[in-house]
Amino acid sequence: MKTVRKKNIYSFLIIFLLSIICEQSIAQSNTDSTVYYFDRYLNFCPSDKMTYIGFGKKENGLVHLSVFTVGDARLTMTGFYTDSTLAVREGEFNNYDITGHKISFLHYHRDTIYGYAVWLTNNYLCRDSIFYENGVDVRSISYAYSKGKKNKKIIKDARTGTKEFTTYFDENGIEISQEIYIKGLIASEPSYPGGKEAFREYLRINLWETFRAQRYSLSSGINTYNLVFWLNKKGEIYDLNVNQLQSNDPIYTGIRQVLVTARKWNMKNEERFGPVYYSFRVLHGYDIGDLKIVFP
């Protein structure tokens, strides 16, 4: 019984202190304020039935509401309303977990959700988001992470749940490939004769000579290269970018020579296509026999 009584007194003191702090800040800023009592479903209720307590104060013509738990005075939500009735939401809303970490945010205009609603991971990375137009969710974006780094992004039509794009990233967060979907199926796109593995094998064989010639300018260990290029109507590679290397860099020149002399891609009636992403690693030891080209 003593423990329960102490807990009740502690909770009362927290709420009492919150009320004093709120009143003092309001008095200092000369703004109007309202105290609200909510039940566990965030509906208005009498003070003796409350699970949450809210403090609203006027800011720039809106009411900024902050909601706390009664038991431990933990912030759970903040948001903006058009007036003290809290009938119409207008502006940004944030939600917090039991540790005080922001877990989501979204925006309202005239009580209708719009733009992106975002859910966050424990280390403030975007986990999921949904894009709204006129209150209707039209597109969702989900992210996957490995060791705190983004490795995949999936975009779906939120109305049907069908995939539109899947994008993959390397360990540095650089985009390396993308799958395009039509009606939930991977779209037909230009391909290299023999497929991706044939193109990788072509690069592996022909780039070896380029890196052998430039091995003294490489750092020992792992050197990662990310290729980004476009294909023209004839299936030829152009507009090449390699790790932002300058066009006069010997490694860039060697890679470009290998790509432009590759077999033409099957364009499947595409006028142009891209960007196309390929990533590979050059494993460089102290002997030419240790030089290897590896694709993830």
PDB file of C-alpha atoms in Angstrom:
ATOM      1  CA  MET A   1       0.000   0.000   0.000  1.00  0.00           C
ATOM      2  CA  LYS A   2       2.836   2.395   0.819  1.00  0.00           C
ATOM      3  CA  THR A   3       4.428   1.750  -2.593  1.00  0.00           C
ATOM      4  CA  VAL A   4       1.171   2.521  -4.405  1.00  0.00           C
ATOM      5  CA  ARG A   5       0.668   5.678  -2.338  1.00  0.00           C
ATOM      6  CA  LYS A   6       4.209   6.860  -3.070  1.00  0.00           C
ATOM      7  CA  LYS A   7       3.702   6.233  -6.794  1.00  0.00           C
ATOM      8  CA  ASN A   8       0.455   8.225  -6.789  1.00  0.00           C
ATOM      9  CA  ILE A   9       2.095  11.104  -4.941  1.00  0.00           C
ATOM     10  CA  TYR A  10       5.055  10.996  -7.374  1.00  0.00           C
ATOM     11  CA  SER A  11       2.737  11.092 -10.390  1.00  0.00           C
ATOM     12  CA  PHE A  12       0.761  13.971  -8.874  1.00  0.00           C
ATOM     13  CA  LEU A  13       3.964  15.948  -8.271  1.00  0.00           C
ATOM     14  CA  ILE A  14       5.144  15.415 -11.848  1.00  0.00           C
ATOM     15  CA  ILE A  15       1.846  16.654 -13.295  1.00  0.00           C
ATOM     16  CA  PHE A  16       1.783  19.546 -10.845  1.00  0.00           C
ATOM     17  CA  LEU A  17       5.315  20.582 -11.861  1.00  0.00           C
ATOM     18  CA  LEU A  18       4.457  20.259 -15.551  1.00  0.00           C
ATOM     19  CA  SER A  19       1.468  22.535 -15.012  1.00  0.00           C
ATOM     20  CA  ILE A  20       3.623  25.134 -13.232  1.00  0.00           C
ATOM     21  CA  ILE A  21       6.305  25.031 -15.944  1.00  0.00           C
ATOM     22  CA  CYS A  22       3.688  25.377 -18.655  1.00  0.00           C
ATOM     23  CA  GLU A  23       1.977  28.281 -16.891  1.00  0.00           C
ATOM     24  CA  GLN A  24       5.305  30.061 -16.337  1.00  0.00           C
ATOM     25  CA  SER A  25       6.356  29.726 -19.971  1.00  0.00           C
ATOM     26  CA  ILE A  26       2.955  30.965 -21.072  1.00  0.00           C
ATOM     27  CA  ALA A  27       3.055  33.938 -18.720  1.00  0.00           C
ATOM     28  CA  GLN A  28       6.506  34.873 -19.977  1.00  0.00           C
ATOM     29  CA  SER A  29       5.478  34.675 -23.638  1.00  0.00           C
ATOM     30  CA  ASN A  30       2.098  36.368 -23.101  1.00  0.00           C
ATOM     31  CA  THR A  31       0.245  33.619 -24.989  1.00  0.00           C
ATOM     32  CA  ASP A  32      -3.028  31.870 -24.232  1.00  0.00           C
ATOM     33  CA  SER A  33      -2.981  28.296 -22.990  1.00  0.00           C
ATOM     34  CA  THR A  34      -5.288  25.385 -22.295  1.00  0.00           C
ATOM     35  CA  VAL A  35      -4.806  22.191 -20.304  1.00  0.00           C
ATOM     36  CA  TYR A  36      -6.454  19.055 -21.712  1.00  0.00           C
ATOM     37  CA  TYR A  37      -7.207  15.682 -20.141  1.00  0.00           C
ATOM     38  CA  PHE A  38      -7.269  12.562 -22.309  1.00  0.00           C
ATOM     39  CA  ASP A  39      -8.139   8.931 -21.699  1.00  0.00           C
ATOM     40  CA  ARG A  40      -6.001   6.073 -23.038  1.00  0.00           C
ATOM     41  CA  TYR A  41      -7.621   6.480 -26.481  1.00  0.00           C
ATOM     42  CA  LEU A  42      -6.751  10.225 -26.511  1.00  0.00           C
ATOM     43  CA  ASN A  43     -10.393  11.207 -26.146  1.00  0.00           C
ATOM     44  CA  PHE A  44     -11.322  14.125 -23.868  1.00  0.00           C
ATOM     45  CA  CYS A  45     -12.179  13.034 -20.322  1.00  0.00           C
ATOM     46  CA  PRO A  46     -12.473  14.349 -16.722  1.00  0.00           C
ATOM     47  CA  SER A  47      -9.208  14.950 -14.864  1.00  0.00           C
ATOM     48  CA  ASP A  48      -9.757  11.984 -12.524  1.00  0.00           C
ATOM     49  CA  LYS A  49     -10.009   9.609 -15.524  1.00  0.00           C
ATOM     50  CA  MET A  50      -7.028  10.836 -17.502  1.00  0.00           C
ATOM     51  CA  THR A  51      -4.190   8.715 -18.872  1.00  0.00           C
ATOM     52  CA  TYR A  52      -2.585  11.616 -20.751  1.00  0.00           C
ATOM     53  CA  ILE A  53      -2.386  15.346 -20.083  1.00  0.00           C
ATOM     54  CA  GLY A  54      -1.969  17.909 -22.823  1.00  0.00           C
ATOM     55  CA  PHE A  55      -0.742  21.484 -22.780  1.00  0.00           C
ATOM     56  CA  GLY A  56      -1.710  23.765 -25.632  1.00  0.00           C
ATOM     57  CA  LYS A  57      -0.368  27.220 -26.303  1.00  0.00           C
ATOM     58  CA  LYS A  58      -0.882  29.595 -29.190  1.00  0.00           C
ATOM     59  CA  GLU A  59       1.937  29.982 -31.693  1.00  0.00           C
ATOM     60  CA  ASN A  60       1.577  32.009 -34.893  1.00  0.00           C
ATOM     61  CA  GLY A  61      -2.199  31.727 -34.892  1.00  0.00           C
ATOM     62  CA  LEU A  62      -2.236  27.970 -34.193  1.00  0.00           C
ATOM     63  CA  VAL A  63      -2.455  25.896 -31.013  1.00  0.00           C
ATOM     64  CA  HIS A  64       0.694  23.869 -30.373  1.00  0.00           C
ATOM     65  CA  LEU A  65      -0.273  20.818 -28.318  1.00  0.00           C
ATOM     66  CA  SER A  66       2.177  18.687 -26.307  1.00  0.00           C
ATOM     67  CA  VAL A  67       0.822  15.464 -24.779  1.00  0.00           C
ATOM     68  CA  PHE A  68       2.455  13.653 -21.817  1.00  0.00           C
ATOM     69  CA  THR A  69       1.730  10.449 -19.942  1.00  0.00           C
ATOM     70  CA  VAL A  70       0.359  10.982 -16.435  1.00  0.00           C
ATOM     71  CA  GLY A  71       2.401   8.238 -14.771  1.00  0.00           C
ATOM     72  CA  ASP A  72       5.903   9.320 -15.759  1.00  0.00           C
ATOM     73  CA  ALA A  73       5.419  12.655 -17.574  1.00  0.00           C
ATOM     74  CA  ARG A  74       6.776  11.189 -20.797  1.00  0.00           C
ATOM     75  CA  LEU A  75       6.263  13.173 -23.998  1.00  0.00           C
ATOM     76  CA  THR A  76       4.239  11.058 -26.458  1.00  0.00           C
ATOM     77  CA  MET A  77       2.977  13.472 -29.108  1.00  0.00           C
ATOM     78  CA  THR A  78       3.190  17.042 -30.396  1.00  0.00           C
ATOM     79  CA  GLY A  79       1.078  18.700 -33.064  1.00  0.00           C
ATOM     80  CA  PHE A  80      -0.658  21.840 -34.280  1.00  0.00           C
ATOM     81  CA  TYR A  81      -4.378  22.655 -34.427  1.00  0.00           C
ATOM     82  CA  THR A  82      -6.320  25.605 -35.820  1.00  0.00           C
ATOM     83  CA  ASP A  83      -7.884  26.481 -32.428  1.00  0.00           C
ATOM     84  CA  SER A  84      -8.306  25.348 -28.836  1.00  0.00           C
ATOM     85  CA  THR A  85     -11.126  22.922 -29.673  1.00  0.00           C
ATOM     86  CA  LEU A  86      -8.509  20.628 -31.295  1.00  0.00           C
ATOM     87  CA  ALA A  87     -11.044  19.856 -34.005  1.00  0.00           C
ATOM     88  CA  VAL A  88      -8.851  20.601 -37.035  1.00  0.00           C
ATOM     89  CA  ARG A  89      -5.228  19.510 -37.394  1.00  0.00           C
ATOM     90  CA  GLU A  90      -2.938  21.926 -39.202  1.00  0.00           C
ATOM     91  CA  GLY A  91       0.818  21.362 -39.458  1.00  0.00           C
ATOM     92  CA  GLU A  92       3.399  18.828 -38.310  1.00  0.00           C
ATOM     93  CA  PHE A  93       2.648  16.005 -35.879  1.00  0.00           C
ATOM     94  CA  ASN A  94       5.334  13.963 -34.100  1.00  0.00           C
ATOM     95  CA  ASN A  95       5.071  10.738 -32.111  1.00  0.00           C
ATOM     96  CA  TYR A  96       7.582   9.456 -29.535  1.00  0.00           C
ATOM     97  CA  ASP A  97       8.334   6.067 -27.965  1.00  0.00           C
ATOM     98  CA  ILE A  98       8.870   5.295 -24.261  1.00  0.00           C
ATOM     99  CA  THR A  99      12.506   6.440 -24.445  1.00  0.00           C
ATOM    100  CA  GLY A 100      11.588   9.853 -25.875  1.00  0.00           C
ATOM    101  CA  HIS A 101      12.839   8.888 -29.330  1.00  0.00           C
ATOM    102  CA  LYS A 102      10.868  10.340 -32.242  1.00  0.00           C
ATOM    103  CA  ILE A 103       9.374   7.402 -34.149  1.00  0.00           C
ATOM    104  CA  SER A 104       7.203   9.122 -36.763  1.00  0.00           C
ATOM    105  CA  PHE A 105       6.135  12.456 -38.192  1.00  0.00           C
ATOM    106  CA  LEU A 106       3.506  13.602 -40.677  1.00  0.00           C
ATOM    107  CA  HIS A 107       1.728  16.748 -41.862  1.00  0.00           C
ATOM    108  CA  TYR A 108      -1.880  17.910 -42.041  1.00  0.00           C
ATOM    109  CA  HIS A 109      -3.609  20.708 -43.913  1.00  0.00           C
ATOM    110  CA  ARG A 110      -7.218  21.445 -42.984  1.00  0.00           C
ATOM    111  CA  ASP A 111      -7.347  18.138 -41.091  1.00  0.00           C
ATOM    112  CA  THR A 112      -6.258  16.196 -44.188  1.00  0.00           C
ATOM    113  CA  ILE A 113      -2.947  14.375 -44.236  1.00  0.00           C
ATOM    114  CA  TYR A 114      -0.634  15.349 -47.087  1.00  0.00           C
ATOM    115  CA  GLY A 115       2.934  14.746 -48.250  1.00  0.00           C
ATOM    116  CA  TYR A 116       5.113  12.123 -46.611  1.00  0.00           C
ATOM    117  CA  ALA A 117       4.348  10.318 -43.365  1.00  0.00           C
ATOM    118  CA  VAL A 118       7.659   8.943 -42.094  1.00  0.00           C
ATOM    119  CA  TRP A 119       8.540   6.208 -39.584  1.00  0.00           C
ATOM    120  CA  LEU A 120      12.048   6.172 -38.121  1.00  0.00           C
ATOM    121  CA  THR A 121      14.431   3.528 -36.793  1.00  0.00           C
ATOM    122  CA  ASN A 122      16.080   3.745 -33.356  1.00  0.00           C
ATOM    123  CA  ASN A 123      19.034   5.643 -34.824  1.00  0.00           C
ATOM    124  CA  TYR A 124      16.848   8.147 -36.702  1.00  0.00           C
ATOM    125  CA  LEU A 125      17.063   6.473 -40.128  1.00  0.00           C
ATOM    126  CA  CYS A 126      13.987   6.439 -42.344  1.00  0.00           C
ATOM    127  CA  ARG A 127      12.394   2.974 -42.106  1.00  0.00           C
ATOM    128  CA  ASP A 128       9.128   3.461 -43.997  1.00  0.00           C
ATOM    129  CA  SER A 129       7.270   6.356 -45.548  1.00  0.00           C
ATOM    130  CA  ILE A 130       3.948   6.851 -47.309  1.00  0.00           C
ATOM    131  CA  PHE A 131       3.132   9.702 -49.672  1.00  0.00           C
ATOM    132  CA  TYR A 132      -0.372  11.153 -49.424  1.00  0.00           C
ATOM    133  CA  GLU A 133      -2.366  13.215 -51.911  1.00  0.00           C
ATOM    134  CA  ASN A 134      -5.645  14.714 -50.642  1.00  0.00           C
ATOM    135  CA  GLY A 135      -5.614  12.326 -47.709  1.00  0.00           C
ATOM    136  CA  VAL A 136      -5.150   9.222 -49.866  1.00  0.00           C
ATOM    137  CA  ASP A 137      -1.952   7.149 -49.624  1.00  0.00           C
ATOM    138  CA  VAL A 138      -0.605   6.733 -53.154  1.00  0.00           C
ATOM    139  CA  ARG A 139       2.992   5.552 -52.765  1.00  0.00           C
ATOM    140  CA  SER A 140       5.012   3.788 -50.089  1.00  0.00           C
ATOM    141  CA  ILE A 141       8.791   3.676 -49.680  1.00  0.00           C
ATOM    142  CA  SER A 142      10.514   1.123 -47.445  1.00  0.00           C
ATOM    143  CA  TYR A 143      14.206   0.894 -46.587  1.00  0.00           C
ATOM    144  CA  ALA A 144      16.347  -2.029 -45.433  1.00  0.00           C
ATOM    145  CA  TYR A 145      19.589  -1.542 -43.518  1.00  0.00           C
ATOM    146  CA  SER A 146      22.610  -3.664 -42.740  1.00  0.00           C
ATOM    147  CA  LYS A 147      24.878  -2.602 -39.871  1.00  0.00           C
ATOM    148  CA  GLY A 148      23.253   0.841 -39.862  1.00  0.00           C
ATOM    149  CA  LYS A 149      23.750   1.402 -43.611  1.00  0.00           C
ATOM    150  CA  LYS A 150      21.046   1.474 -46.267  1.00  0.00           C
ATOM    151  CA  ASN A 151      21.203  -1.486 -48.669  1.00  0.00           C
ATOM    152  CA  LYS A 152      17.759  -1.585 -50.293  1.00  0.00           C
ATOM    153  CA  LYS A 153      14.826   0.698 -51.108  1.00  0.00           C
ATOM    154  CA  ILE A 154      11.424  -0.581 -52.275  1.00  0.00           C
ATOM    155  CA  ILE A 155       8.801   1.718 -53.822  1.00  0.00           C
ATOM    156  CA  LYS A 156       5.218   0.454 -54.093  1.00  0.00           C
ATOM    157  CA  ASP A 157       1.873   1.732 -55.285  1.00  0.00           C
ATOM    158  CA  ALA A 158       0.219   2.079 -51.878  1.00  0.00           C
ATOM    159  CA  ARG A 159      -3.259   1.636 -53.364  1.00  0.00           C
ATOM    160  CA  THR A 160      -2.562  -1.782 -54.889  1.00  0.00           C
ATOM    161  CA  GLY A 161       0.556  -2.894 -53.004  1.00  0.00           C
ATOM    162  CA  THR A 162       2.392  -3.658 -56.259  1.00  0.00           C
ATOM    163  CA  LYS A 163       6.088  -2.881 -56.583  1.00  0.00           C
ATOM    164  CA  GLU A 164       7.297  -0.093 -58.871  1.00  0.00           C
ATOM    165  CA  PHE A 165      11.029   0.022 -58.153  1.00  0.00           C
ATOM    166  CA  THR A 166      13.599  -1.832 -56.054  1.00  0.00           C
ATOM    167  CA  THR A 167      16.957  -0.100 -55.661  1.00  0.00           C
ATOM    168  CA  TYR A 168      20.081  -1.707 -54.218  1.00  0.00           C
ATOM    169  CA  PHE A 169      23.018   0.076 -52.549  1.00  0.00           C
ATOM    170  CA  ASP A 170      26.587  -0.948 -51.778  1.00  0.00           C
ATOM    171  CA  GLU A 171      28.248  -0.773 -48.348  1.00  0.00           C
ATOM    172  CA  ASN A 172      28.935   2.945 -48.886  1.00  0.00           C
ATOM    173  CA  GLY A 173      25.286   3.749 -49.616  1.00  0.00           C
ATOM    174  CA  ILE A 174      25.928   4.259 -53.347  1.00  0.00           C
ATOM    175  CA  GLU A 175      23.218   3.036 -55.712  1.00  0.00           C
ATOM    176  CA  ILE A 176      24.460   0.037 -57.689  1.00  0.00           C
ATOM    177  CA  SER A 177      21.370  -1.438 -59.368  1.00  0.00           C
ATOM    178  CA  GLN A 178      17.654  -0.977 -59.827  1.00  0.00           C
ATOM    179  CA  GLU A 179      14.760  -3.244 -60.769  1.00  0.00           C
ATOM    180  CA  ILE A 180      11.802  -1.648 -62.561  1.00  0.00           C
ATOM    181  CA  TYR A 181       8.362  -3.242 -62.292  1.00  0.00           C
ATOM    182  CA  ILE A 182       5.269  -3.003 -64.503  1.00  0.00           C
ATOM    183  CA  LYS A 183       2.063  -4.265 -62.878  1.00  0.00           C
ATOM    184  CA  GLY A 184       4.143  -5.846 -60.142  1.00  0.00           C
ATOM    185  CA  LEU A 185       6.419  -7.771 -62.530  1.00  0.00           C
ATOM    186  CA  ILE A 186      10.021  -6.948 -63.411  1.00  0.00           C
ATOM    187  CA  ALA A 187       9.887  -4.941 -66.610  1.00  0.00           C
ATOM    188  CA  SER A 188      11.635  -6.093 -69.757  1.00  0.00           C
ATOM    189  CA  GLU A 189      14.736  -3.961 -70.191  1.00  0.00           C
ATOM    190  CA  PRO A 190      17.853  -3.874 -72.381  1.00  0.00           C
ATOM    191  CA  SER A 191      20.240  -6.750 -71.774  1.00  0.00           C
ATOM    192  CA  TYR A 192      23.800  -7.683 -72.627  1.00  0.00           C
ATOM    193  CA  PRO A 193      24.211 -10.754 -74.904  1.00  0.00           C
ATOM    194  CA  GLY A 194      24.359 -13.688 -72.514  1.00  0.00           C
ATOM    195  CA  GLY A 195      22.956 -11.691 -69.589  1.00  0.00           C
ATOM    196  CA  LYS A 196      24.462  -9.995 -66.545  1.00  0.00           C
ATOM    197  CA  GLU A 197      26.918 -12.779 -65.805  1.00  0.00           C
ATOM    198  CA  ALA A 198      28.295 -12.619 -69.359  1.00  0.00           C
ATOM    199  CA  PHE A 199      28.818  -8.851 -69.004  1.00  0.00           C
ATOM    200  CA  ARG A 200      30.519  -9.285 -65.632  1.00  0.00           C
ATOM    201  CA  GLU A 201      32.812 -11.951 -67.068  1.00  0.00           C
ATOM    202  CA  TYR A 202      33.681  -9.651 -69.981  1.00  0.00           C
ATOM    203  CA  LEU A 203      34.577  -6.877 -67.532  1.00  0.00           C
ATOM    204  CA  ARG A 204      36.488  -9.230 -65.242  1.00  0.00           C
ATOM    205  CA  ILE A 205      38.712 -10.497 -68.078  1.00  0.00           C
ATOM    206  CA  ASN A 206      39.277  -7.210 -69.884  1.00  0.00           C
ATOM    207  CA  LEU A 207      39.622  -4.892 -66.900  1.00  0.00           C
ATOM    208  CA  TRP A 208      42.351  -7.066 -65.412  1.00  0.00           C
ATOM    209  CA  GLU A 209      44.829  -5.726 -67.972  1.00  0.00           C
ATOM    210  CA  THR A 210      43.821  -2.127 -67.223  1.00  0.00           C
ATOM    211  CA  PHE A 211      44.412  -2.531 -63.500  1.00  0.00           C
ATOM    212  CA  ARG A 212      47.563  -4.558 -64.034  1.00  0.00           C
ATOM    213  CA  ALA A 213      49.027  -1.604 -65.956  1.00  0.00           C
ATOM    214  CA  GLN A 214      47.993   0.834 -63.198  1.00  0.00           C
ATOM    215  CA  ARG A 215      48.659  -1.408 -60.192  1.00  0.00           C
ATOM    216  CA  TYR A 216      51.344   0.902 -58.782  1.00  0.00           C
ATOM    217  CA  SER A 217      48.799   3.720 -58.404  1.00  0.00           C
ATOM    218  CA  LEU A 218      46.360   1.469 -56.508  1.00  0.00           C
ATOM    219  CA  SER A 219      46.169   1.256 -52.752  1.00  0.00           C
ATOM    220  CA  SER A 220      46.956  -2.198 -51.431  1.00  0.00           C
ATOM    221  CA  GLY A 221      43.855  -3.986 -50.211  1.00  0.00           C
ATOM    222  CA  ILE A 222      40.340  -3.417 -51.576  1.00  0.00           C
ATOM    223  CA  ASN A 223      39.592  -0.709 -54.158  1.00  0.00           C
ATOM    224  CA  THR A 224      35.861  -0.287 -54.929  1.00  0.00           C
ATOM    225  CA  TYR A 225      34.645   1.101 -58.256  1.00  0.00           C
ATOM    226  CA  ASN A 226      31.077   2.058 -59.153  1.00  0.00           C
ATOM    227  CA  LEU A 227      30.193   2.349 -62.831  1.00  0.00           C
ATOM    228  CA  VAL A 228      27.251   4.400 -64.036  1.00  0.00           C
ATOM    229  CA  PHE A 229      26.484   4.605 -67.749  1.00  0.00           C
ATOM    230  CA  TRP A 230      23.748   5.022 -70.360  1.00  0.00           C
ATOM    231  CA  LEU A 231      22.920   3.058 -73.513  1.00  0.00           C
ATOM    232  CA  ASN A 232      22.013   4.652 -76.821  1.00  0.00           C
ATOM    233  CA  LYS A 233      19.548   3.351 -79.417  1.00  0.00           C
ATOM    234  CA  LYS A 234      22.224   1.102 -80.950  1.00  0.00           C
ATOM    235  CA  GLY A 235      22.978  -0.525 -77.603  1.00  0.00           C
ATOM    236  CA  GLU A 236      26.313   1.244 -77.231  1.00  0.00           C
ATOM    237  CA  ILE A 237      27.585   2.539 -73.888  1.00  0.00           C
ATOM    238  CA  TYR A 238      28.055   6.288 -73.416  1.00  0.00           C
ATOM    239  CA  ASP A 239      28.068   8.951 -70.699  1.00  0.00           C
ATOM    240  CA  LEU A 240      30.235   6.915 -68.340  1.00  0.00           C
ATOM    241  CA  ASN A 241      30.918   7.894 -64.737  1.00  0.00           C
ATOM    242  CA  VAL A 242      33.382   6.011 -62.514  1.00  0.00           C
ATOM    243  CA  ASN A 243      33.615   7.103 -58.864  1.00  0.00           C
ATOM    244  CA  GLN A 244      33.785  10.718 -60.087  1.00  0.00           C
ATOM    245  CA  LEU A 245      37.189  10.007 -61.667  1.00  0.00           C
ATOM    246  CA  GLN A 246      38.441  12.655 -64.084  1.00  0.00           C
ATOM    247  CA  SER A 247      38.300  11.790 -67.794  1.00  0.00           C
ATOM    248  CA  ASN A 248      42.108  12.053 -68.034  1.00  0.00           C
ATOM    249  CA  ASP A 249      42.672   9.556 -65.226  1.00  0.00           C
ATOM    250  CA  PRO A 250      44.447   6.455 -66.650  1.00  0.00           C
ATOM    251  CA  ILE A 251      42.087   4.109 -64.794  1.00  0.00           C
ATOM    252  CA  TYR A 252      39.031   5.952 -66.154  1.00  0.00           C
ATOM    253  CA  THR A 253      40.486   5.853 -69.660  1.00  0.00           C
ATOM    254  CA  GLY A 254      41.140   2.106 -69.382  1.00  0.00           C
ATOM    255  CA  ILE A 255      37.657   1.325 -68.076  1.00  0.00           C
ATOM    256  CA  ARG A 256      36.045   3.467 -70.768  1.00  0.00           C
ATOM    257  CA  GLN A 257      38.003   1.672 -73.506  1.00  0.00           C
ATOM    258  CA  VAL A 258      36.805  -1.699 -72.213  1.00  0.00           C
ATOM    259  CA  LEU A 259      33.168  -0.570 -72.082  1.00  0.00           C
ATOM    260  CA  VAL A 260      32.967   1.117 -75.492  1.00  0.00           C
ATOM    261  CA  THR A 261      34.459  -1.968 -77.187  1.00  0.00           C
ATOM    262  CA  ALA A 262      31.987  -4.348 -75.524  1.00  0.00           C
ATOM    263  CA  ARG A 263      29.316  -6.111 -77.552  1.00  0.00           C
ATOM    264  CA  LYS A 264      26.174  -4.071 -78.198  1.00  0.00           C
ATOM    265  CA  TRP A 265      23.292  -4.487 -75.798  1.00  0.00           C
ATOM    266  CA  ASN A 266      19.864  -5.691 -76.963  1.00  0.00           C
ATOM    267  CA  MET A 267      17.816  -2.497 -76.587  1.00  0.00           C
ATOM    268  CA  LYS A 268      14.345  -4.049 -77.064  1.00  0.00           C
ATOM    269  CA  ASN A 269      13.088  -0.996 -78.984  1.00  0.00           C
ATOM    270  CA  GLU A 270      14.290   1.462 -76.317  1.00  0.00           C
ATOM    271  CA  GLU A 271      15.541   4.804 -77.678  1.00  0.00           C
ATOM    272  CA  ARG A 272      17.948   5.134 -74.776  1.00  0.00           C
ATOM    273  CA  PHE A 273      18.265   3.506 -71.399  1.00  0.00           C
ATOM    274  CA  GLY A 274      19.870   4.265 -68.071  1.00  0.00           C
ATOM    275  CA  PRO A 275      21.340   4.823 -65.741  1.00  0.00           C
ATOM    276  CA  VAL A 276      22.870   1.330 -65.543  1.00  0.00           C
ATOM    277  CA  TYR A 277      24.842   0.558 -62.372  1.00  0.00           C
ATOM    278  CA  TYR A 278      27.674  -1.919 -61.888  1.00  0.00           C
ATOM    279  CA  SER A 279      29.946  -2.168 -58.884  1.00  0.00           C
ATOM    280  CA  PHE A 280      33.126  -4.206 -58.515  1.00  0.00           C
ATOM    281  CA  ARG A 281      36.140  -4.474 -56.236  1.00  0.00           C
ATOM    282  CA  VAL A 282      39.790  -4.711 -57.189  1.00  0.00           C
ATOM    283  CA  LEU A 283      41.717  -6.784 -54.662  1.00  0.00           C
ATOM    284  CA  HIS A 284      45.322  -5.645 -54.881  1.00  0.00           C
ATOM    285  CA  GLY A 285      48.211  -7.385 -53.118  1.00  0.00           C
ATOM    286  CA  TYR A 286      51.946  -6.930 -53.491  1.00  0.00           C
ATOM    287  CA  ASP A 287      52.259  -9.277 -56.431  1.00  0.00           C
ATOM    288  CA  ILE A 288      50.558  -9.144 -59.810  1.00  0.00           C
ATOM    289  CA  GLY A 289      49.179 -12.603 -59.115  1.00  0.00           C
ATOM    290  CA  ASP A 290      47.251 -11.117 -56.188  1.00  0.00           C
ATOM    291  CA  LEU A 291      45.313  -8.743 -58.447  1.00  0.00           C
ATOM    292  CA  LYS A 292      41.673  -9.875 -58.624  1.00  0.00           C
ATOM    293  CA  ILE A 293      38.430  -8.293 -59.835  1.00  0.00           C
ATOM    294  CA  VAL A 294      35.405  -9.332 -57.794  1.00  0.00           C
ATOM    295  CA  PHE A 295      31.710  -8.491 -58.277  1.00  0.00           C
ATOM    296  CA  PRO A 296      29.365  -8.438 -55.269  1.00  0.00           C
TER     297      PRO A 296
END
